[in-house]
Amino acid sequence: MERKFEMNLAGRPLIIETGHLAQFATGSCLVRYGDTVILSTATASAAPRAGIDYFPLSVDYEEKMYSVGKFPGGFIKREGRPTEKAVLTSRAIDRPLRPLFPDDLRNDVVVSNLVLSVDQDCSPEVAAMIGSSAAVAISSIPWNGPIGGIQMGLIDGEVIINPGEKQREISQMLVTLAGTEEKICMIEAGANEVDDDTMLQAIITGHAVIKEICIFIKDIVAAVGQPKFAYQSVSVPEEVESAVQDFAYAAMRDAVLSDDKSIRDARVDDLKEKTEAHITELDPEWAAYVGDAMYELEKKVVREYLFKDHRRVDGRALDAIRPLSASVGLLPRVHGTGLFQRGQTQVLTTCTLAPLSKVQQLDGLDNEEEKRYLHHYNFPGYSVGEAKSARFTGRREIGHGALAERSLVPVLPDEEDFPYAIRCVSEVLMSNGSTSQGSVCASTLALMDAGVPIKKPVAGISAGLIVNEENEKDYLVFMDIQGIEDFFGDMDFKVAGTIDGITSIQVDIKVDGLSYDMI
């Protein structure tokens, strides 16, 4: 049965229609925000995927040129691979959705957003995020939502909710925010040296609107929502978990203590082999669970060191930064180079200058036609010791490159003062956490080495978080996370800026959200 639900969002009608389109999807809705129209669907497989230890979620954001009355450019007149903007939007929607699914769900879930019409004053990214939340919420897929999503601008000190096209052009910041009624789930920000207090107040202001969106979606669920399906849990049997703990706990506490990633990984891998052999002797059927049980044990040990001992596995205090080193002018035929190392994270960035005729021509849904500054990020397998060929640029690489680009744009000279196209390429040579922020630091060096008169240096760092599972008000924040802390922690809070203010924020979480105090 067709139903229509409506609310006012930032002075414009937000309409969600159900029961008409894409009825074979597990959940579907049509979102209208102004003249922006998005078809959002959520589809789950009937059975779990065998042999995997992760939740197989895919989020797609499909841009269609007809949505803005354009033909696709180039010789082939149909849409091809997703644009960079589409990839970034998919990632921004994925981040707040993913933590709210059950950890042990193994059914494939695909959330798809088809952009049918675009009103430049009504963000299709916001409409797609809200539509994704509504589609999953009304479906039979287990999920602990809903979430709401908005964008925020800052003009003359005033926070603007979902700014229009002209407002975005003059705004001091553009923040995409997502959350539940109680907590913040995702922050994606680009800003022109905005101070901490202004950013936090903007987040609090935006969250008040998100609460209204969540209540709106809950009303839709009450009217047309489906019962959630039961699924087969893949958790480790208690007797296996106990046997692994008894055999390997003390050895794991010793194995993880090292400031050298290679040494730590070798110790843990050796312990895993010994544990698997021991558990197989006890009961051959238990062997299939050893990998998951060892993952949980390593996670427990790393978090215990932080929570109970207030120490980190590499010996640092919670607020300590790893040793830093930097150098420039490394490559003779390159315009500018910067090598930045923080602990065992090492990034080489090159900077190339060209005439303005070399700017990137854009063929997307926005009215923006060209881009003067480009930042590309590459993450080869050897950076983490893997024998993996570089086949194509993945979503993560596109996202990290865009984050570094957004961090540096506010300090670049105006085109009138420096009439050149600029391209930075960050090559990750070693990775042990926070390579995106290492790219920001290396790029500052490369830009200055190339003679680009940036207004101020920009640096970036990542903060981590662990939350007590028994009491969420008990938590720890620690600076400059390394890979193992990113892997087993609850948050990766990336922030970049100058000495005077923030230029970018990106937050990834594994818990159900962040409180204002945590932020």
PDB file of N, CA and C in Angstrom, residues 4-65:
ATOM      1  N   LYS A   4       2.617   8.120   2.158  1.00  0.00           N
ATOM      2  CA  LYS A   4       3.450   9.311   2.030  1.00  0.00           C
ATOM      3  C   LYS A   4       3.580   9.961   3.407  1.00  0.00           C
ATOM      4  N   PHE A   5       4.815  10.303   3.761  1.00  0.00           N
ATOM      5  CA  PHE A   5       5.104  10.921   5.051  1.00  0.00           C
ATOM      6  C   PHE A   5       5.892  12.203   4.798  1.00  0.00           C
ATOM      7  N   GLU A   6       5.614  13.240   5.577  1.00  0.00           N
ATOM      8  CA  GLU A   6       6.232  14.542   5.306  1.00  0.00           C
ATOM      9  C   GLU A   6       6.630  15.241   6.597  1.00  0.00           C
ATOM     10  N   MET A   7       7.773  15.929   6.539  1.00  0.00           N
ATOM     11  CA  MET A   7       8.210  16.809   7.619  1.00  0.00           C
ATOM     12  C   MET A   7       8.894  18.018   7.000  1.00  0.00           C
ATOM     13  N   ASN A   8       9.089  19.050   7.805  1.00  0.00           N
ATOM     14  CA  ASN A   8       9.820  20.230   7.357  1.00  0.00           C
ATOM     15  C   ASN A   8      11.264  20.105   7.821  1.00  0.00           C
ATOM     16  N   LEU A   9      12.199  20.180   6.877  1.00  0.00           N
ATOM     17  CA  LEU A   9      13.619  20.081   7.194  1.00  0.00           C
ATOM     18  C   LEU A   9      14.325  21.321   6.688  1.00  0.00           C
ATOM     19  N   ALA A  10      14.737  22.171   7.617  1.00  0.00           N
ATOM     20  CA  ALA A  10      15.465  23.404   7.292  1.00  0.00           C
ATOM     21  C   ALA A  10      14.685  24.270   6.312  1.00  0.00           C
ATOM     22  N   GLY A  11      13.377  24.371   6.525  1.00  0.00           N
ATOM     23  CA  GLY A  11      12.554  25.259   5.709  1.00  0.00           C
ATOM     24  C   GLY A  11      12.107  24.691   4.384  1.00  0.00           C
ATOM     25  N   ARG A  12      12.395  23.407   4.134  1.00  0.00           N
ATOM     26  CA  ARG A  12      11.992  22.777   2.880  1.00  0.00           C
ATOM     27  C   ARG A  12      11.268  21.475   3.196  1.00  0.00           C
ATOM     28  N   PRO A  13      10.328  21.057   2.348  1.00  0.00           N
ATOM     29  CA  PRO A  13       9.613  19.805   2.622  1.00  0.00           C
ATOM     30  C   PRO A  13      10.493  18.584   2.370  1.00  0.00           C
ATOM     31  N   LEU A  14      10.489  17.665   3.314  1.00  0.00           N
ATOM     32  CA  LEU A  14      11.117  16.355   3.151  1.00  0.00           C
ATOM     33  C   LEU A  14      10.003  15.322   3.119  1.00  0.00           C
ATOM     34  N   ILE A  15       9.868  14.639   1.995  1.00  0.00           N
ATOM     35  CA  ILE A  15       8.786  13.676   1.795  1.00  0.00           C
ATOM     36  C   ILE A  15       9.392  12.297   1.552  1.00  0.00           C
ATOM     37  N   ILE A  16       8.897  11.309   2.271  1.00  0.00           N
ATOM     38  CA  ILE A  16       9.309   9.919   2.061  1.00  0.00           C
ATOM     39  C   ILE A  16       8.084   9.109   1.666  1.00  0.00           C
ATOM     40  N   GLU A  17       8.163   8.462   0.506  1.00  0.00           N
ATOM     41  CA  GLU A  17       7.063   7.658  -0.022  1.00  0.00           C
ATOM     42  C   GLU A  17       7.453   6.183   0.018  1.00  0.00           C
ATOM     43  N   THR A  18       6.531   5.337   0.444  1.00  0.00           N
ATOM     44  CA  THR A  18       6.787   3.896   0.518  1.00  0.00           C
ATOM     45  C   THR A  18       5.663   3.132  -0.179  1.00  0.00           C
ATOM     46  N   GLY A  19       5.936   1.851  -0.461  1.00  0.00           N
ATOM     47  CA  GLY A  19       4.901   0.958  -0.973  1.00  0.00           C
ATOM     48  C   GLY A  19       4.581   1.092  -2.440  1.00  0.00           C
ATOM     49  N   HIS A  20       5.441   1.757  -3.225  1.00  0.00           N
ATOM     50  CA  HIS A  20       5.134   1.952  -4.642  1.00  0.00           C
ATOM     51  C   HIS A  20       6.256   1.457  -5.547  1.00  0.00           C
ATOM     52  N   LEU A  21       7.487   1.895  -5.306  1.00  0.00           N
ATOM     53  CA  LEU A  21       8.608   1.571  -6.189  1.00  0.00           C
ATOM     54  C   LEU A  21       9.515   0.502  -5.572  1.00  0.00           C
ATOM     55  N   ALA A  22      10.147  -0.297  -6.444  1.00  0.00           N
ATOM     56  CA  ALA A  22      11.172  -1.277  -6.058  1.00  0.00           C
ATOM     57  C   ALA A  22      10.694  -2.203  -4.942  1.00  0.00           C
ATOM     58  N   GLN A  23       9.556  -2.831  -5.156  1.00  0.00           N
ATOM     59  CA  GLN A  23       8.946  -3.632  -4.101  1.00  0.00           C
ATOM     60  C   GLN A  23       9.605  -4.994  -3.886  1.00  0.00           C
ATOM     61  N   PHE A  24      10.497  -5.423  -4.791  1.00  0.00           N
ATOM     62  CA  PHE A  24      11.215  -6.667  -4.557  1.00  0.00           C
ATOM     63  C   PHE A  24      12.405  -6.476  -3.624  1.00  0.00           C
ATOM     64  N   ALA A  25      12.817  -5.243  -3.383  1.00  0.00           N
ATOM     65  CA  ALA A  25      13.868  -4.977  -2.399  1.00  0.00           C
ATOM     66  C   ALA A  25      13.335  -5.293  -1.006  1.00  0.00           C
ATOM     67  N   THR A  26      14.237  -5.613  -0.079  1.00  0.00           N
ATOM     68  CA  THR A  26      13.817  -5.907   1.292  1.00  0.00           C
ATOM     69  C   THR A  26      13.178  -4.687   1.937  1.00  0.00           C
ATOM     70  N   GLY A  27      13.673  -3.509   1.600  1.00  0.00           N
ATOM     71  CA  GLY A  27      13.078  -2.253   2.040  1.00  0.00           C
ATOM     72  C   GLY A  27      13.360  -1.186   1.007  1.00  0.00           C
ATOM     73  N   SER A  28      12.395  -0.308   0.731  1.00  0.00           N
ATOM     74  CA  SER A  28      12.612   0.735  -0.279  1.00  0.00           C
ATOM     75  C   SER A  28      11.765   1.949   0.038  1.00  0.00           C
ATOM     76  N   CYS A  29      12.255   3.110  -0.399  1.00  0.00           N
ATOM     77  CA  CYS A  29      11.489   4.343  -0.250  1.00  0.00           C
ATOM     78  C   CYS A  29      11.966   5.357  -1.280  1.00  0.00           C
ATOM     79  N   LEU A  30      11.093   6.282  -1.604  1.00  0.00           N
ATOM     80  CA  LEU A  30      11.427   7.395  -2.492  1.00  0.00           C
ATOM     81  C   LEU A  30      11.498   8.650  -1.638  1.00  0.00           C
ATOM     82  N   VAL A  31      12.637   9.335  -1.695  1.00  0.00           N
ATOM     83  CA  VAL A  31      12.844  10.535  -0.885  1.00  0.00           C
ATOM     84  C   VAL A  31      12.776  11.758  -1.785  1.00  0.00           C
ATOM     85  N   ARG A  32      11.956  12.714  -1.396  1.00  0.00           N
ATOM     86  CA  ARG A  32      11.879  13.996  -2.094  1.00  0.00           C
ATOM     87  C   ARG A  32      12.277  15.091  -1.104  1.00  0.00           C
ATOM     88  N   TYR A  33      13.311  15.828  -1.462  1.00  0.00           N
ATOM     89  CA  TYR A  33      13.734  16.969  -0.641  1.00  0.00           C
ATOM     90  C   TYR A  33      13.852  18.154  -1.577  1.00  0.00           C
ATOM     91  N   GLY A  34      12.887  19.075  -1.499  1.00  0.00           N
ATOM     92  CA  GLY A  34      12.777  20.091  -2.533  1.00  0.00           C
ATOM     93  C   GLY A  34      12.519  19.383  -3.848  1.00  0.00           C
ATOM     94  N   ASP A  35      13.321  19.679  -4.864  1.00  0.00           N
ATOM     95  CA  ASP A  35      13.209  18.978  -6.146  1.00  0.00           C
ATOM     96  C   ASP A  35      14.246  17.866  -6.294  1.00  0.00           C
ATOM     97  N   THR A  36      14.958  17.562  -5.230  1.00  0.00           N
ATOM     98  CA  THR A  36      15.867  16.411  -5.241  1.00  0.00           C
ATOM     99  C   THR A  36      15.063  15.146  -4.972  1.00  0.00           C
ATOM    100  N   VAL A  37      15.283  14.121  -5.797  1.00  0.00           N
ATOM    101  CA  VAL A  37      14.549  12.861  -5.661  1.00  0.00           C
ATOM    102  C   VAL A  37      15.552  11.706  -5.670  1.00  0.00           C
ATOM    103  N   ILE A  38      15.489  10.860  -4.647  1.00  0.00           N
ATOM    104  CA  ILE A  38      16.384   9.712  -4.502  1.00  0.00           C
ATOM    105  C   ILE A  38      15.545   8.459  -4.255  1.00  0.00           C
ATOM    106  N   LEU A  39      15.845   7.377  -4.962  1.00  0.00           N
ATOM    107  CA  LEU A  39      15.259   6.074  -4.658  1.00  0.00           C
ATOM    108  C   LEU A  39      16.270   5.295  -3.826  1.00  0.00           C
ATOM    109  N   SER A  40      15.919   5.014  -2.588  1.00  0.00           N
ATOM    110  CA  SER A  40      16.808   4.291  -1.674  1.00  0.00           C
ATOM    111  C   SER A  40      16.253   2.897  -1.426  1.00  0.00           C
ATOM    112  N   THR A  41      17.111   1.895  -1.553  1.00  0.00           N
ATOM    113  CA  THR A  41      16.697   0.514  -1.332  1.00  0.00           C
ATOM    114  C   THR A  41      17.699  -0.190  -0.431  1.00  0.00           C
ATOM    115  N   ALA A  42      17.209  -1.177   0.309  1.00  0.00           N
ATOM    116  CA  ALA A  42      18.056  -2.045   1.128  1.00  0.00           C
ATOM    117  C   ALA A  42      17.643  -3.478   0.842  1.00  0.00           C
ATOM    118  N   THR A  43      18.615  -4.308   0.472  1.00  0.00           N
ATOM    119  CA  THR A  43      18.324  -5.685   0.102  1.00  0.00           C
ATOM    120  C   THR A  43      19.280  -6.617   0.831  1.00  0.00           C
ATOM    121  N   ALA A  44      18.732  -7.672   1.423  1.00  0.00           N
ATOM    122  CA  ALA A  44      19.540  -8.655   2.147  1.00  0.00           C
ATOM    123  C   ALA A  44      19.404 -10.018   1.492  1.00  0.00           C
ATOM    124  N   SER A  45      20.489 -10.782   1.500  1.00  0.00           N
ATOM    125  CA  SER A  45      20.431 -12.146   0.987  1.00  0.00           C
ATOM    126  C   SER A  45      19.626 -13.017   1.943  1.00  0.00           C
ATOM    127  N   ALA A  46      19.057 -14.084   1.397  1.00  0.00           N
ATOM    128  CA  ALA A  46      18.205 -14.954   2.204  1.00  0.00           C
ATOM    129  C   ALA A  46      19.009 -15.782   3.197  1.00  0.00           C
ATOM    130  N   ALA A  47      20.274 -16.062   2.860  1.00  0.00           N
ATOM    131  CA  ALA A  47      21.108 -16.902   3.717  1.00  0.00           C
ATOM    132  C   ALA A  47      22.439 -16.219   3.977  1.00  0.00           C
ATOM    133  N   PRO A  48      23.093 -16.523   5.092  1.00  0.00           N
ATOM    134  CA  PRO A  48      24.407 -15.926   5.370  1.00  0.00           C
ATOM    135  C   PRO A  48      25.462 -16.449   4.411  1.00  0.00           C
ATOM    136  N   ARG A  49      26.495 -15.649   4.196  1.00  0.00           N
ATOM    137  CA  ARG A  49      27.608 -16.075   3.358  1.00  0.00           C
ATOM    138  C   ARG A  49      28.558 -16.928   4.199  1.00  0.00           C
ATOM    139  N   ALA A  50      28.916 -18.071   3.686  1.00  0.00           N
ATOM    140  CA  ALA A  50      29.754 -18.998   4.450  1.00  0.00           C
ATOM    141  C   ALA A  50      31.223 -18.600   4.375  1.00  0.00           C
ATOM    142  N   GLY A  51      31.955 -18.916   5.450  1.00  0.00           N
ATOM    143  CA  GLY A  51      33.404 -18.798   5.433  1.00  0.00           C
ATOM    144  C   GLY A  51      33.958 -17.400   5.562  1.00  0.00           C
ATOM    145  N   ILE A  52      33.195 -16.444   6.088  1.00  0.00           N
ATOM    146  CA  ILE A  52      33.700 -15.085   6.258  1.00  0.00           C
ATOM    147  C   ILE A  52      33.639 -14.700   7.727  1.00  0.00           C
ATOM    148  N   ASP A  53      34.476 -13.738   8.125  1.00  0.00           N
ATOM    149  CA  ASP A  53      34.514 -13.297   9.521  1.00  0.00           C
ATOM    150  C   ASP A  53      34.178 -11.814   9.639  1.00  0.00           C
ATOM    151  N   TYR A  54      33.369 -11.300   8.702  1.00  0.00           N
ATOM    152  CA  TYR A  54      32.992  -9.892   8.716  1.00  0.00           C
ATOM    153  C   TYR A  54      31.556  -9.760   8.206  1.00  0.00           C
ATOM    154  N   PHE A  55      30.978  -8.589   8.408  1.00  0.00           N
ATOM    155  CA  PHE A  55      29.629  -8.311   7.929  1.00  0.00           C
ATOM    156  C   PHE A  55      29.710  -7.760   6.507  1.00  0.00           C
ATOM    157  N   PRO A  56      29.149  -8.439   5.508  1.00  0.00           N
ATOM    158  CA  PRO A  56      29.285  -8.010   4.106  1.00  0.00           C
ATOM    159  C   PRO A  56      28.258  -6.952   3.703  1.00  0.00           C
ATOM    160  N   LEU A  57      28.557  -5.708   4.037  1.00  0.00           N
ATOM    161  CA  LEU A  57      27.690  -4.573   3.694  1.00  0.00           C
ATOM    162  C   LEU A  57      28.289  -3.794   2.532  1.00  0.00           C
ATOM    163  N   SER A  58      27.459  -3.451   1.558  1.00  0.00           N
ATOM    164  CA  SER A  58      27.865  -2.571   0.458  1.00  0.00           C
ATOM    165  C   SER A  58      26.886  -1.410   0.387  1.00  0.00           C
ATOM    166  N   VAL A  59      27.418  -0.203   0.233  1.00  0.00           N
ATOM    167  CA  VAL A  59      26.587   0.992   0.085  1.00  0.00           C
ATOM    168  C   VAL A  59      26.952   1.666  -1.229  1.00  0.00           C
ATOM    169  N   ASP A  60      25.956   1.898  -2.063  1.00  0.00           N
ATOM    170  CA  ASP A  60      26.176   2.520  -3.370  1.00  0.00           C
ATOM    171  C   ASP A  60      25.381   3.815  -3.483  1.00  0.00           C
ATOM    172  N   TYR A  61      25.984   4.769  -4.167  1.00  0.00           N
ATOM    173  CA  TYR A  61      25.339   6.049  -4.479  1.00  0.00           C
ATOM    174  C   TYR A  61      25.534   6.249  -5.973  1.00  0.00           C
ATOM    175  N   GLU A  62      24.465   6.111  -6.736  1.00  0.00           N
ATOM    176  CA  GLU A  62      24.552   6.085  -8.193  1.00  0.00           C
ATOM    177  C   GLU A  62      24.096   7.419  -8.786  1.00  0.00           C
ATOM    178  N   GLU A  63      25.056   8.163  -9.308  1.00  0.00           N
ATOM    179  CA  GLU A  63      24.751   9.434  -9.962  1.00  0.00           C
ATOM    180  C   GLU A  63      24.285   9.190 -11.399  1.00  0.00           C
ATOM    181  N   LYS A  64      23.213   9.833 -11.780  1.00  0.00           N
ATOM    182  CA  LYS A  64      22.704   9.759 -13.149  1.00  0.00           C
ATOM    183  C   LYS A  64      22.678  11.161 -13.736  1.00  0.00           C
ATOM    184  N   MET A  65      23.285  11.318 -14.905  1.00  0.00           N
ATOM    185  CA  MET A  65      23.384  12.643 -15.502  1.00  0.00           C
ATOM    186  C   MET A  65      22.021  13.212 -15.877  1.00  0.00           C
TER     187      MET A  65
END
